[in-house]
PDB file of C-alpha atoms in Angstrom:
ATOM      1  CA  UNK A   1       0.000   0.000   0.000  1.00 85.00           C
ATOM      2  CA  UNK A   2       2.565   2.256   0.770  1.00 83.00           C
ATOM      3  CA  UNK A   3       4.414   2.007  -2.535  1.00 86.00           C
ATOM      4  CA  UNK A   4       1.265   2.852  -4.060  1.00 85.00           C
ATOM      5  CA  UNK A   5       0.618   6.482  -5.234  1.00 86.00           C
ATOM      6  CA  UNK A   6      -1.572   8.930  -3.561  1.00 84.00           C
ATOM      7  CA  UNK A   7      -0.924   6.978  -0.396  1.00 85.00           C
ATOM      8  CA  UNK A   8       0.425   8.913   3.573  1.00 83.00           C
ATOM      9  CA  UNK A   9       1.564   7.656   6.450  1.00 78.00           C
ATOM     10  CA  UNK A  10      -0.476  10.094   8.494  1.00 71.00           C
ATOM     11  CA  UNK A  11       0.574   8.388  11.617  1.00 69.00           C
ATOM     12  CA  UNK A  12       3.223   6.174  12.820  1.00 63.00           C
ATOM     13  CA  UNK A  13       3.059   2.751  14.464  1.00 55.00           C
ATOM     14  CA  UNK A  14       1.355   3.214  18.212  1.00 52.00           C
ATOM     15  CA  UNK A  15       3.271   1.373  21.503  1.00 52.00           C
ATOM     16  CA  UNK A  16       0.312  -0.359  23.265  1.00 48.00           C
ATOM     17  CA  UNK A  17      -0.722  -2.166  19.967  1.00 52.00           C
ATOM     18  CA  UNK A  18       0.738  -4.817  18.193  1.00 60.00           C
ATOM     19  CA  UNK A  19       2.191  -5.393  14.760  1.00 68.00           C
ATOM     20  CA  UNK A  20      -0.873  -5.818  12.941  1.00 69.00           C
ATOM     21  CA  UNK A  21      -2.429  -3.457  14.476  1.00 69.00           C
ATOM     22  CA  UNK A  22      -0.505  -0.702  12.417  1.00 69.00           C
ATOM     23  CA  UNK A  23      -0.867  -1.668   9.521  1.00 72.00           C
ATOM     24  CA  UNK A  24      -3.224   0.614   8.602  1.00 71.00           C
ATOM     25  CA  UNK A  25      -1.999   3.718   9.910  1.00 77.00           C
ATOM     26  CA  UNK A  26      -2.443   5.019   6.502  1.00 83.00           C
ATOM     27  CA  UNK A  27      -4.949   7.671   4.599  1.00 83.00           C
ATOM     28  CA  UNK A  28      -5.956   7.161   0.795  1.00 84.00           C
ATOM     29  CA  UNK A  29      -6.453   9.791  -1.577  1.00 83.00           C
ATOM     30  CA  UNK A  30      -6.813  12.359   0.690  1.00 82.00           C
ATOM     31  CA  UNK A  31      -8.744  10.284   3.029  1.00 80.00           C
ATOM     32  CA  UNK A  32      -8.397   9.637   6.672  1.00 81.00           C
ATOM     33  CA  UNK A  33      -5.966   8.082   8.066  1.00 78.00           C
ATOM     34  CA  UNK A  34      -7.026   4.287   9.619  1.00 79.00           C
ATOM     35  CA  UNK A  35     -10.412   4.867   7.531  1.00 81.00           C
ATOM     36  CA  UNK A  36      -9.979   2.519   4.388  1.00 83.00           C
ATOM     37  CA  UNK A  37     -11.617  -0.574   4.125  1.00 85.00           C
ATOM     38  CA  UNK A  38      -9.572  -3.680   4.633  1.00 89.00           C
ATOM     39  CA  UNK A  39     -10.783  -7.159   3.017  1.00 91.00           C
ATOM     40  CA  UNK A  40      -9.233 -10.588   3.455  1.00 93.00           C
ATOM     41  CA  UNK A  41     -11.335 -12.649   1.450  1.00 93.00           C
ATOM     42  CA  UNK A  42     -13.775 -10.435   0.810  1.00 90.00           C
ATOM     43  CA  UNK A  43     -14.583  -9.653   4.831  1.00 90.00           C
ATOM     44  CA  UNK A  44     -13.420  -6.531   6.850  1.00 89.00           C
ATOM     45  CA  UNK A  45     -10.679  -7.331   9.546  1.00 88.00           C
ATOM     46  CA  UNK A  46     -11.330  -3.529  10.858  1.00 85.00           C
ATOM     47  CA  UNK A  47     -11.979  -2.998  14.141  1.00 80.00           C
ATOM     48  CA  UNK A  48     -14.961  -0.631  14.592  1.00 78.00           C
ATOM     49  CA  UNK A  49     -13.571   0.466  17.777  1.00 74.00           C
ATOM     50  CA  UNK A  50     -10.029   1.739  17.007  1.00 72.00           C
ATOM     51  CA  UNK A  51     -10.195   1.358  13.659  1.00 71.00           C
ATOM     52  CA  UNK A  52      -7.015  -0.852  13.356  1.00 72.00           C
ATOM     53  CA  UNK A  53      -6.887  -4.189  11.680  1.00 81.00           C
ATOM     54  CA  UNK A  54      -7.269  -6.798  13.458  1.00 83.00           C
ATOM     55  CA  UNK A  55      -4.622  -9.978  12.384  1.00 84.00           C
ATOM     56  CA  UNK A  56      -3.327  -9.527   8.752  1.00 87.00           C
ATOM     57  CA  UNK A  57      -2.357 -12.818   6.848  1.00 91.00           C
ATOM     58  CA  UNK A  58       1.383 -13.212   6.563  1.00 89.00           C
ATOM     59  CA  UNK A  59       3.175 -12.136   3.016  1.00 88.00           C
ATOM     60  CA  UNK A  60       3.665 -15.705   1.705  1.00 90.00           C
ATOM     61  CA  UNK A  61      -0.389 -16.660   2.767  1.00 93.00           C
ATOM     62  CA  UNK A  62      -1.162 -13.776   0.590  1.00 94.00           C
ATOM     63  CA  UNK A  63      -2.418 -14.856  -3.303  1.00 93.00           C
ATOM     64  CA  UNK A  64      -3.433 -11.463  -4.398  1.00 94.00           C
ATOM     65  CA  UNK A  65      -3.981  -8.100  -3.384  1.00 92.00           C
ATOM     66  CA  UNK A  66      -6.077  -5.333  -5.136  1.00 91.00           C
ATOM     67  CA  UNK A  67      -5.661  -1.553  -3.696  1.00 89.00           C
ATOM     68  CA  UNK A  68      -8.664   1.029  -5.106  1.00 86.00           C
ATOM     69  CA  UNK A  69      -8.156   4.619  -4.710  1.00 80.00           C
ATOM     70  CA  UNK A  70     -10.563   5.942  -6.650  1.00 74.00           C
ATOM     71  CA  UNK A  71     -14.086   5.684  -7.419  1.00 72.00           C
ATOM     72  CA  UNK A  72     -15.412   1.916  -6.266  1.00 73.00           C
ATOM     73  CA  UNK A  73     -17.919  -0.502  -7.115  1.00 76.00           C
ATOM     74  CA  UNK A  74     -21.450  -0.351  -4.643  1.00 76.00           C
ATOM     75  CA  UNK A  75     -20.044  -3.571  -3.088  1.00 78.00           C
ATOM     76  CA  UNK A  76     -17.815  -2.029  -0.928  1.00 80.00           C
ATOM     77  CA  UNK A  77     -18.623   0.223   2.071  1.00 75.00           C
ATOM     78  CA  UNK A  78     -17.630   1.587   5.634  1.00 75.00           C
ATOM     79  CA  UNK A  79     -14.595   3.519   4.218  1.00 76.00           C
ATOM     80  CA  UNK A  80     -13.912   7.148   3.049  1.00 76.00           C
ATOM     81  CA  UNK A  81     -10.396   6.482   1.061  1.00 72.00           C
ATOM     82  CA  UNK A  82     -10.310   3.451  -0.713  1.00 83.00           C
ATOM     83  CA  UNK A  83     -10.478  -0.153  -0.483  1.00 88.00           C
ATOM     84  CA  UNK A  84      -7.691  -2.825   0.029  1.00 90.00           C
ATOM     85  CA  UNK A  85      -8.553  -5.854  -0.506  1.00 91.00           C
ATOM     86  CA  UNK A  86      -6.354  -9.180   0.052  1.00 93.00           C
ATOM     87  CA  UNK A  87      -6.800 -12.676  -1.162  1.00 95.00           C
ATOM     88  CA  UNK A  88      -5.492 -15.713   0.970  1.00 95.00           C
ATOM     89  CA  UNK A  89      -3.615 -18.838  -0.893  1.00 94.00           C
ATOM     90  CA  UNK A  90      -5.346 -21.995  -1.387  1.00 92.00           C
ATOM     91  CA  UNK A  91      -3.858 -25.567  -1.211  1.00 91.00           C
ATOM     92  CA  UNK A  92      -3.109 -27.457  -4.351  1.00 90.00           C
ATOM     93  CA  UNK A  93      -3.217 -31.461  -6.045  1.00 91.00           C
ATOM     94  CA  UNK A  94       0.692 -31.267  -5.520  1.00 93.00           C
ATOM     95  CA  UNK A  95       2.473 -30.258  -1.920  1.00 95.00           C
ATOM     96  CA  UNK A  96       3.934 -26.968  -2.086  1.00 94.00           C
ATOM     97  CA  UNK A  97       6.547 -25.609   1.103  1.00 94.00           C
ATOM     98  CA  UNK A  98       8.898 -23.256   1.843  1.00 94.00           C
ATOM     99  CA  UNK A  99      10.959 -22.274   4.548  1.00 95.00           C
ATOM    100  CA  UNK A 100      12.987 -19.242   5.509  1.00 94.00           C
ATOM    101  CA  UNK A 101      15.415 -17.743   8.370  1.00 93.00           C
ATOM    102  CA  UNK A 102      17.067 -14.568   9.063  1.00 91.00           C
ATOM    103  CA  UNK A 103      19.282 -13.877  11.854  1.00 88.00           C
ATOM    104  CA  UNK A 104      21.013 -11.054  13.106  1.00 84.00           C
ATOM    105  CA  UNK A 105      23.914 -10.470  16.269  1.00 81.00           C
ATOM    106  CA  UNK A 106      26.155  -8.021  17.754  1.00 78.00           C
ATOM    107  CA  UNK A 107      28.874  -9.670  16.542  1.00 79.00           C
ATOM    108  CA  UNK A 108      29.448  -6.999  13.565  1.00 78.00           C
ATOM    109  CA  UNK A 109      27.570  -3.813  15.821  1.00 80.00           C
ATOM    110  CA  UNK A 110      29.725  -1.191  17.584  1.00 85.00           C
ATOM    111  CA  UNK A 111      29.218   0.014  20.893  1.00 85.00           C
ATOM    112  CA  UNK A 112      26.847   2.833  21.467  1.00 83.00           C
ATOM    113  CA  UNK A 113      28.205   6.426  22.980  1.00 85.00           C
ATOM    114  CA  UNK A 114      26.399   6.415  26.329  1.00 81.00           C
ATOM    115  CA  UNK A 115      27.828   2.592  27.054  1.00 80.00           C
ATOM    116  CA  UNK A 116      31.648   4.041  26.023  1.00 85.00           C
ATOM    117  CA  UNK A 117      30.611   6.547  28.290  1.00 83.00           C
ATOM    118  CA  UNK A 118      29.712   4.775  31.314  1.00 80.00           C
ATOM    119  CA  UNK A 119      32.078   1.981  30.349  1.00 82.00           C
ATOM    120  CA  UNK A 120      29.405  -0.315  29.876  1.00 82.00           C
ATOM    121  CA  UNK A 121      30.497  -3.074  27.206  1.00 83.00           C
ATOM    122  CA  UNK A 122      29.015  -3.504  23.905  1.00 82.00           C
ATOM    123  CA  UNK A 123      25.880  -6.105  24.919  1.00 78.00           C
ATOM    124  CA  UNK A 124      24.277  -8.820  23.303  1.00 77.00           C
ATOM    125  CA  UNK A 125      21.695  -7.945  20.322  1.00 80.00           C
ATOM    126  CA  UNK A 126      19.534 -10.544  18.574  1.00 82.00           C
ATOM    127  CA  UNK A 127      17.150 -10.510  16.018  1.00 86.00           C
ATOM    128  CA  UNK A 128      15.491 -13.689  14.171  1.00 89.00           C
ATOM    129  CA  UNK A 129      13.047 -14.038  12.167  1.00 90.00           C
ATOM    130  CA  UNK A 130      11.661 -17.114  10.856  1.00 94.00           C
ATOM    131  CA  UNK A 131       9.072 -19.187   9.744  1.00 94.00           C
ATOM    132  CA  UNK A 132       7.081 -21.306   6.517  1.00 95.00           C
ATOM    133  CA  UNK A 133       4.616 -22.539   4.995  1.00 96.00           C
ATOM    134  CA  UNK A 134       3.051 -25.862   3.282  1.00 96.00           C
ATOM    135  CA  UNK A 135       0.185 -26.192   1.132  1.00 95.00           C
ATOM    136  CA  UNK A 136      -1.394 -29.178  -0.219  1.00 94.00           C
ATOM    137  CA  UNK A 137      -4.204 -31.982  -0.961  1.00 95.00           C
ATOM    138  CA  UNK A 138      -5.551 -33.076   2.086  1.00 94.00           C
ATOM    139  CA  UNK A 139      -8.411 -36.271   0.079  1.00 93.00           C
ATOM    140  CA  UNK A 140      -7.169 -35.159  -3.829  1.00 90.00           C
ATOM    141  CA  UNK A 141     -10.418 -37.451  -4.863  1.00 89.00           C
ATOM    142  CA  UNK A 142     -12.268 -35.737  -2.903  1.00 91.00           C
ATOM    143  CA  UNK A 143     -11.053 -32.073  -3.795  1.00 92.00           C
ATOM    144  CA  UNK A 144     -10.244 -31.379  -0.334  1.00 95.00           C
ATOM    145  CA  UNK A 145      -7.105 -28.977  -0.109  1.00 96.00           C
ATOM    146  CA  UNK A 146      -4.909 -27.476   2.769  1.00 96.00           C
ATOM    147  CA  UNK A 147      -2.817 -24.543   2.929  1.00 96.00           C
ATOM    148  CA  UNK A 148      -0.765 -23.340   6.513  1.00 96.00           C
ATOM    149  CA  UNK A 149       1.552 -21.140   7.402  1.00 95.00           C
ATOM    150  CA  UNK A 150       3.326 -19.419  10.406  1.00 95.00           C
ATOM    151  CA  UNK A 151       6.234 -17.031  10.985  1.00 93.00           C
ATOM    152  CA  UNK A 152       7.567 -15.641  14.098  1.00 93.00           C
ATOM    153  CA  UNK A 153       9.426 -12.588  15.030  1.00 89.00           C
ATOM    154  CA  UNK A 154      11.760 -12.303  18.153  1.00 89.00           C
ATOM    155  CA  UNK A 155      14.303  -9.225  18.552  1.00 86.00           C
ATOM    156  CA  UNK A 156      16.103  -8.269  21.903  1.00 84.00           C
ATOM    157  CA  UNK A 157      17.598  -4.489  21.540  1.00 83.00           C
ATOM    158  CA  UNK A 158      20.024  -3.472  24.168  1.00 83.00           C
ATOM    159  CA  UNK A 159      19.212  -0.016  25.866  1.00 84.00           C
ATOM    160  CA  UNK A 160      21.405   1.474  28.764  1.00 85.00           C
ATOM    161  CA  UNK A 161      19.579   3.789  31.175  1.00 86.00           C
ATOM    162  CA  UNK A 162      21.857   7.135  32.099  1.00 88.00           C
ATOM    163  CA  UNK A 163      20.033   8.902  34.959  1.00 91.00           C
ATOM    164  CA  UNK A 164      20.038  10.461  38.080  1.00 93.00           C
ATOM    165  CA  UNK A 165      19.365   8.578  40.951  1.00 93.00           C
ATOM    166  CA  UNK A 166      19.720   9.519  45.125  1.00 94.00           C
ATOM    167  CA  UNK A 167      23.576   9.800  46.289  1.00 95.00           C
ATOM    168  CA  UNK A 168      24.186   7.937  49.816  1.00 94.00           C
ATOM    169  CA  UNK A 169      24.463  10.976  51.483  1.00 95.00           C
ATOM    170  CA  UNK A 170      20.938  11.743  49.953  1.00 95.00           C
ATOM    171  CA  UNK A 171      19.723   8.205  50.892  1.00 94.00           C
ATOM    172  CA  UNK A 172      20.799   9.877  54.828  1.00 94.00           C
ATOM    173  CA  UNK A 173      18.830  12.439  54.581  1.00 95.00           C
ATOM    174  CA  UNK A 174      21.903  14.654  54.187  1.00 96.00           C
ATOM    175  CA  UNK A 175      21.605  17.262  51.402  1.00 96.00           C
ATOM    176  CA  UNK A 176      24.849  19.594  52.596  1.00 95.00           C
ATOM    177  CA  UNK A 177      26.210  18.940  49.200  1.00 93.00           C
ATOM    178  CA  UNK A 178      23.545  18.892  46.503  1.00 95.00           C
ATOM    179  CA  UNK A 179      24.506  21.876  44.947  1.00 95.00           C
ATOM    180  CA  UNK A 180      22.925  23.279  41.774  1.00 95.00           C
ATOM    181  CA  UNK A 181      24.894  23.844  38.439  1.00 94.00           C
ATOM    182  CA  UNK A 182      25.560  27.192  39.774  1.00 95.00           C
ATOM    183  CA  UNK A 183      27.029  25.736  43.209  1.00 94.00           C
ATOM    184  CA  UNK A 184      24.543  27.092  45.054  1.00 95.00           C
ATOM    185  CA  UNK A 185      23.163  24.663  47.216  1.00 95.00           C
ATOM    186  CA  UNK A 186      19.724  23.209  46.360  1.00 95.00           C
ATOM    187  CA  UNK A 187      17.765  24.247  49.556  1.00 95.00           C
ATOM    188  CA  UNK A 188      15.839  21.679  51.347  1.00 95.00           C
ATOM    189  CA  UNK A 189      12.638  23.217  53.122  1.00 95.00           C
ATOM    190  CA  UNK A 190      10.269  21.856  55.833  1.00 94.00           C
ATOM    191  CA  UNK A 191       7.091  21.245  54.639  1.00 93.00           C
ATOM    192  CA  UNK A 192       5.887  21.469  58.740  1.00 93.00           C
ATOM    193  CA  UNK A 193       7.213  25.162  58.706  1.00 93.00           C
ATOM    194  CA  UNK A 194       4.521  26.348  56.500  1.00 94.00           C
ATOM    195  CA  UNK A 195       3.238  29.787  57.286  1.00 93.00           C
ATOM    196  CA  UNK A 196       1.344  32.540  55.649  1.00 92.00           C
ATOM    197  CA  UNK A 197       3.571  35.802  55.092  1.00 89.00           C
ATOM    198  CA  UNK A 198       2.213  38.802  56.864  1.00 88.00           C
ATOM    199  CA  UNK A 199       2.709  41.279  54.495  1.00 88.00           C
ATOM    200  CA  UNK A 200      -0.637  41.023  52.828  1.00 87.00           C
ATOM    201  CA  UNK A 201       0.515  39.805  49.663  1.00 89.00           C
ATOM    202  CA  UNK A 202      -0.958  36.176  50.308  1.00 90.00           C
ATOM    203  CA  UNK A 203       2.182  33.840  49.750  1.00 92.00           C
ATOM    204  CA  UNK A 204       3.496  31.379  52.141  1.00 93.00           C
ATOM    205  CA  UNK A 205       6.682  30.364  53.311  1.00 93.00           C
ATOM    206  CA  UNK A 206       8.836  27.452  54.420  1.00 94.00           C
ATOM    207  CA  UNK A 207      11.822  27.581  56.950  1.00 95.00           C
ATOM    208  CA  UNK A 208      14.982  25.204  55.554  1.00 95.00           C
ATOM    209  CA  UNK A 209      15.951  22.319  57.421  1.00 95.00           C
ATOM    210  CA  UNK A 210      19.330  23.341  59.761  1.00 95.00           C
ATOM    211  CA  UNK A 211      22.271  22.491  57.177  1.00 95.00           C
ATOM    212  CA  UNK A 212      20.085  21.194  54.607  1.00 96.00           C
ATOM    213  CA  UNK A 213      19.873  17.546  56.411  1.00 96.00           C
ATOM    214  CA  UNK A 214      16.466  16.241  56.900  1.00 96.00           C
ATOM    215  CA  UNK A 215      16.510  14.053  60.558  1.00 95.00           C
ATOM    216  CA  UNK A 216      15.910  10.582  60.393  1.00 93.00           C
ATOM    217  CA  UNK A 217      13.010  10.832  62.404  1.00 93.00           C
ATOM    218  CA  UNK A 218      11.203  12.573  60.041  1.00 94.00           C
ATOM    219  CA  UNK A 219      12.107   9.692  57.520  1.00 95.00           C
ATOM    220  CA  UNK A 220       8.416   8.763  56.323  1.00 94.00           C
ATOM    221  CA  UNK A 221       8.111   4.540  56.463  1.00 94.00           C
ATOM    222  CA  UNK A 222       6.910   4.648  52.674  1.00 95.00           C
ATOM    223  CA  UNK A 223       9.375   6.504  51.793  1.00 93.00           C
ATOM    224  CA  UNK A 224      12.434   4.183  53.333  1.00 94.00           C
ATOM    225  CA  UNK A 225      10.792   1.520  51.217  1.00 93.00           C
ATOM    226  CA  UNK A 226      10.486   3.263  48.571  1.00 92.00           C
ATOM    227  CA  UNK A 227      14.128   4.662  48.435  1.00 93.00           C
ATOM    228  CA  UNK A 228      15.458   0.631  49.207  1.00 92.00           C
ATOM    229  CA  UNK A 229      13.996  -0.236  45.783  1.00 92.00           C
ATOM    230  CA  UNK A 230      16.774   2.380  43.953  1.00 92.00           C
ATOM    231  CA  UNK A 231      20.677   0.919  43.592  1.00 92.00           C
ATOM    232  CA  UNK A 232      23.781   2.558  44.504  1.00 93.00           C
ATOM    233  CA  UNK A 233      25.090   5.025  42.029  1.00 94.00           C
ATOM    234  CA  UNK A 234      27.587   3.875  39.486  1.00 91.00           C
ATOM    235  CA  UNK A 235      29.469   6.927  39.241  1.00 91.00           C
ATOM    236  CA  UNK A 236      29.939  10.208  40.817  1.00 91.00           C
ATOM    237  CA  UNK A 237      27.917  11.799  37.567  1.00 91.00           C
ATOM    238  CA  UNK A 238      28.251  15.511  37.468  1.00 92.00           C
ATOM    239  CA  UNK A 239      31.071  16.988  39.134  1.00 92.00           C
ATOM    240  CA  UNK A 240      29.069  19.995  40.622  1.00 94.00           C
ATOM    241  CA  UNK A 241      25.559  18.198  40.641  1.00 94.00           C
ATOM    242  CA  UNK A 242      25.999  14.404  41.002  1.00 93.00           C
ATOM    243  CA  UNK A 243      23.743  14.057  38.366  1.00 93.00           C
ATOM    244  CA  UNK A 244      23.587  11.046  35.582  1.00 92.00           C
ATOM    245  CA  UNK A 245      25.080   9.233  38.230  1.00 93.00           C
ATOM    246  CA  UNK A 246      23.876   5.840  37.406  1.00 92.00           C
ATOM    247  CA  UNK A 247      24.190   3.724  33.927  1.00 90.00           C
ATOM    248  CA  UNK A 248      23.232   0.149  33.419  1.00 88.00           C
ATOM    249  CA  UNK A 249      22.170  -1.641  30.728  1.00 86.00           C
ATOM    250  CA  UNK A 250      19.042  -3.615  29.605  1.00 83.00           C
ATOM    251  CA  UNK A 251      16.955  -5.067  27.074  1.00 83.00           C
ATOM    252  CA  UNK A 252      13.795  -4.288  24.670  1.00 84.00           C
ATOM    253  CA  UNK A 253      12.514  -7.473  23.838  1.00 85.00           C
ATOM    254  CA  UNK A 254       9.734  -8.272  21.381  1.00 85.00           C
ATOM    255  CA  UNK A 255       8.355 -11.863  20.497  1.00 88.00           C
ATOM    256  CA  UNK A 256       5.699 -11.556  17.543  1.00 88.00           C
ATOM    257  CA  UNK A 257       4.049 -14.516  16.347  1.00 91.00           C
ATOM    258  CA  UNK A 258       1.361 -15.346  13.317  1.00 91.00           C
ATOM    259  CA  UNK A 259      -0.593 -18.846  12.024  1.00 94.00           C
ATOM    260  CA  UNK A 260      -2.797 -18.840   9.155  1.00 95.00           C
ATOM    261  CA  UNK A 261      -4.818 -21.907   8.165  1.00 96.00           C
ATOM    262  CA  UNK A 262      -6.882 -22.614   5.321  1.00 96.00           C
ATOM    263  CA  UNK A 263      -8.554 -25.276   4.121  1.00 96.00           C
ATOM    264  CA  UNK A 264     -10.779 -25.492   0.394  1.00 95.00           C
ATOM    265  CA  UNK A 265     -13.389 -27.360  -0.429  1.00 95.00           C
ATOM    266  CA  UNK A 266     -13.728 -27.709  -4.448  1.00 92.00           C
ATOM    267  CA  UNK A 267     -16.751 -29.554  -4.965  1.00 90.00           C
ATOM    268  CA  UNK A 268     -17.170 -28.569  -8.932  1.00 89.00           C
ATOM    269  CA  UNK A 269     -15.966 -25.911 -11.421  1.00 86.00           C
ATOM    270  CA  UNK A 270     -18.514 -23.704  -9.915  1.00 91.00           C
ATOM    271  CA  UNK A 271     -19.443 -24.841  -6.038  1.00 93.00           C
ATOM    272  CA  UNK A 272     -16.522 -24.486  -3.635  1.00 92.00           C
ATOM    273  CA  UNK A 273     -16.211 -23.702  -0.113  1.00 95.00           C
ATOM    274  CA  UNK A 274     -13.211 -23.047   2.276  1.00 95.00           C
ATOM    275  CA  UNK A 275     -12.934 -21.856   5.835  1.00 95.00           C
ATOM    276  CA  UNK A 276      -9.398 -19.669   7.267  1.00 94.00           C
ATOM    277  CA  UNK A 277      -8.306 -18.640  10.798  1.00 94.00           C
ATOM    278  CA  UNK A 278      -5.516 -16.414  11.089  1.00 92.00           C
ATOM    279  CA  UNK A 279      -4.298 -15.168  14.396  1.00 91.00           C
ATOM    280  CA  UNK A 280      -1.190 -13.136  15.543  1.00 87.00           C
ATOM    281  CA  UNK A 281       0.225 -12.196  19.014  1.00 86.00           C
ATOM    282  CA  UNK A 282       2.750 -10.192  20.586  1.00 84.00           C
ATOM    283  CA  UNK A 283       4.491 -10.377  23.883  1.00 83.00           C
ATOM    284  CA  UNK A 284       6.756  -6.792  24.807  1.00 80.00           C
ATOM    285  CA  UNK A 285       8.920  -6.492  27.445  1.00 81.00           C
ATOM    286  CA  UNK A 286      10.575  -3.883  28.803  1.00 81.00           C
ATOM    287  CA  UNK A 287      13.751  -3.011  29.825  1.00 84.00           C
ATOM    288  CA  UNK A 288      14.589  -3.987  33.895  1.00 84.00           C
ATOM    289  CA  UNK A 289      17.752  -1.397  35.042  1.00 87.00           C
ATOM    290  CA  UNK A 290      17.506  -1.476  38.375  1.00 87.00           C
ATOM    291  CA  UNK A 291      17.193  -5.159  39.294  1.00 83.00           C
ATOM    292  CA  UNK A 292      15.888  -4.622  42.623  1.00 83.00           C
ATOM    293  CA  UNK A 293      12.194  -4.723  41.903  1.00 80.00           C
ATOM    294  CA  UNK A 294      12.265  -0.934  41.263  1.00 80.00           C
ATOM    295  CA  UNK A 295      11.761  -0.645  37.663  1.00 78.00           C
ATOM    296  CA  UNK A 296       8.510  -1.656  36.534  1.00 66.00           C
ATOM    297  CA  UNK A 297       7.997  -5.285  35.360  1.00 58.00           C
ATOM    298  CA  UNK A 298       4.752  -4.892  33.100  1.00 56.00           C
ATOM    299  CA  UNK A 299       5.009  -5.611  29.067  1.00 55.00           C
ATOM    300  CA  UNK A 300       2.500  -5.599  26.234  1.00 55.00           C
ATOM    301  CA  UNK A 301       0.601  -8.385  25.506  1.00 57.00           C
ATOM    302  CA  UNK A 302      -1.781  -8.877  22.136  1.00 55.00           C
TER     303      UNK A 302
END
């Protein structure tokens, strides 16, 4: 579709969906974008609620496909720029296969900036993607014909996290030496010291804590947890600031999978009947840097 003239990307792919559900980020003609009709096999695979499709066949289950940007036949509705419409593979007399692999490492990748940096070494990247397909008689007397296929996609990206993170002196309550990039020190106020400023002009005030340390006993209980779940910095960051003080690195991963299945039923040159299921899901998860139970642990699943 996108080769296709008179076709924009009016939007890019969106995080909480999956693959498929992208696809048709895309406006025809000068129509909306996520508003053309999609067919596979002659029936809509557009959600009416998001207007994303829902599971697209997979490039080798794909026979045919037709794009119409202009004017269309009466047959086709719900869409204001255009019609795509896709037609799945059948099965055969003779068995027909194929299989393919592609794999990609770090082995040939450099090391990023912020891991020379931090003096993080280069980490591990893989990509593969793989998959196949078979088509074929399933009773040939009978006219009774099979066609399945299923590709996967699994990729882990390294990221490294460079951020700011408390110092132990922080962790102590003791904020003598946060300064600011002007090395003035970062003042630390008492929230309990609150008070309304009697010269009429209706601000407030707060009274700093003596030397900028906050006492232990005024350590809240959620907070102490709270603070356990952060790591030691990895480096004295900013020489004025502390900030950046902590780099680690992590992984991206993304496992994408898709099965289509169709069978056809040929019972003369002009009966036939077949039946397909295609379904694709996604697992995300995100990068852990702290590895204390800190970071958060969710992930995308479709």
């Amino acid at each position: 579709v996108h080769a296709t003239a008179g076709v924009t990307a009016v939007r890019q792919g969106q995080a909480p969906y999956m693959t498929d559900q992208n696809t048709n980020r895309f406006a025809l003609n000068g129509g909306r974008d996520e508003s053309a009709a999609i067919l596979v096999d002659g029936v809509s695979i557009v959600s009416p609620g998001w207007g994303g499709a829902i599971a697209v066949p997979s490039q080798d289950a794909v026979s045919e496909t037709q794009i119409t940007r202009q004017t269309y036949d009466a047959e086709y509705g719900k869409t204001d720029g255009g019609v795509v419409s896709v037609v799945t593979k059948s099965g055969s007399t003779v068995f027909h296969g194929s299989a393919f692999e592609f794999l990609r490492n770090n082995a040939l990748d450099a090391n990023s900036w912020t891991n020379n940096f931090s003096g993080i070494p280069r980490q591990t990247f893989h990509r593969n993607q793989f998959g196949g397909n078979l088509g074929g008689p399933i009773w040939k007397s009978k006219q009774l014909f099979f066609f399945g296929g299923f590709e996967a996609f699994k990729q882990a990206t390294p990221q490294t996290a460079l951020t700011t993170i408390p110092t132990p002196m922080q962790r102590n309550g003791d904020f003598s030496q946060t300064l600011n990039p002007d090395k003035s020190l970062s003042t630390i106020y008492d929230p309990m010291t609150t008070k309304l400023l009697t010269d009429g002009s209706g601000k407030y005030a707060r009274t700093p804590f003596p030397s900028n340390i906050i006492p232990s006993s005024r350590f809240d209980p959620v907070g102490v947890k709270a603070l356990a779940l952060y790591p030691q910095p990895t480096s004295d960051g900013d020489s004025i600031t502390h900030s950046a003080n902590f780099a680690a690195p992590g992984q991206l991963v993304s496992n994408y999978y898709k099965m289509d299945i169709r069978s056809d039923w040929v019972k003369s040159e002009r009966y036939s009947l077949f039946g397909r299921v295609t379904k694709g899901w996604q697992d995300d998860g995100i990068p852990l840097f702290f590895k204390t139970g800190g970071d958060s642990t969710g992930g995308e699943k479709d």
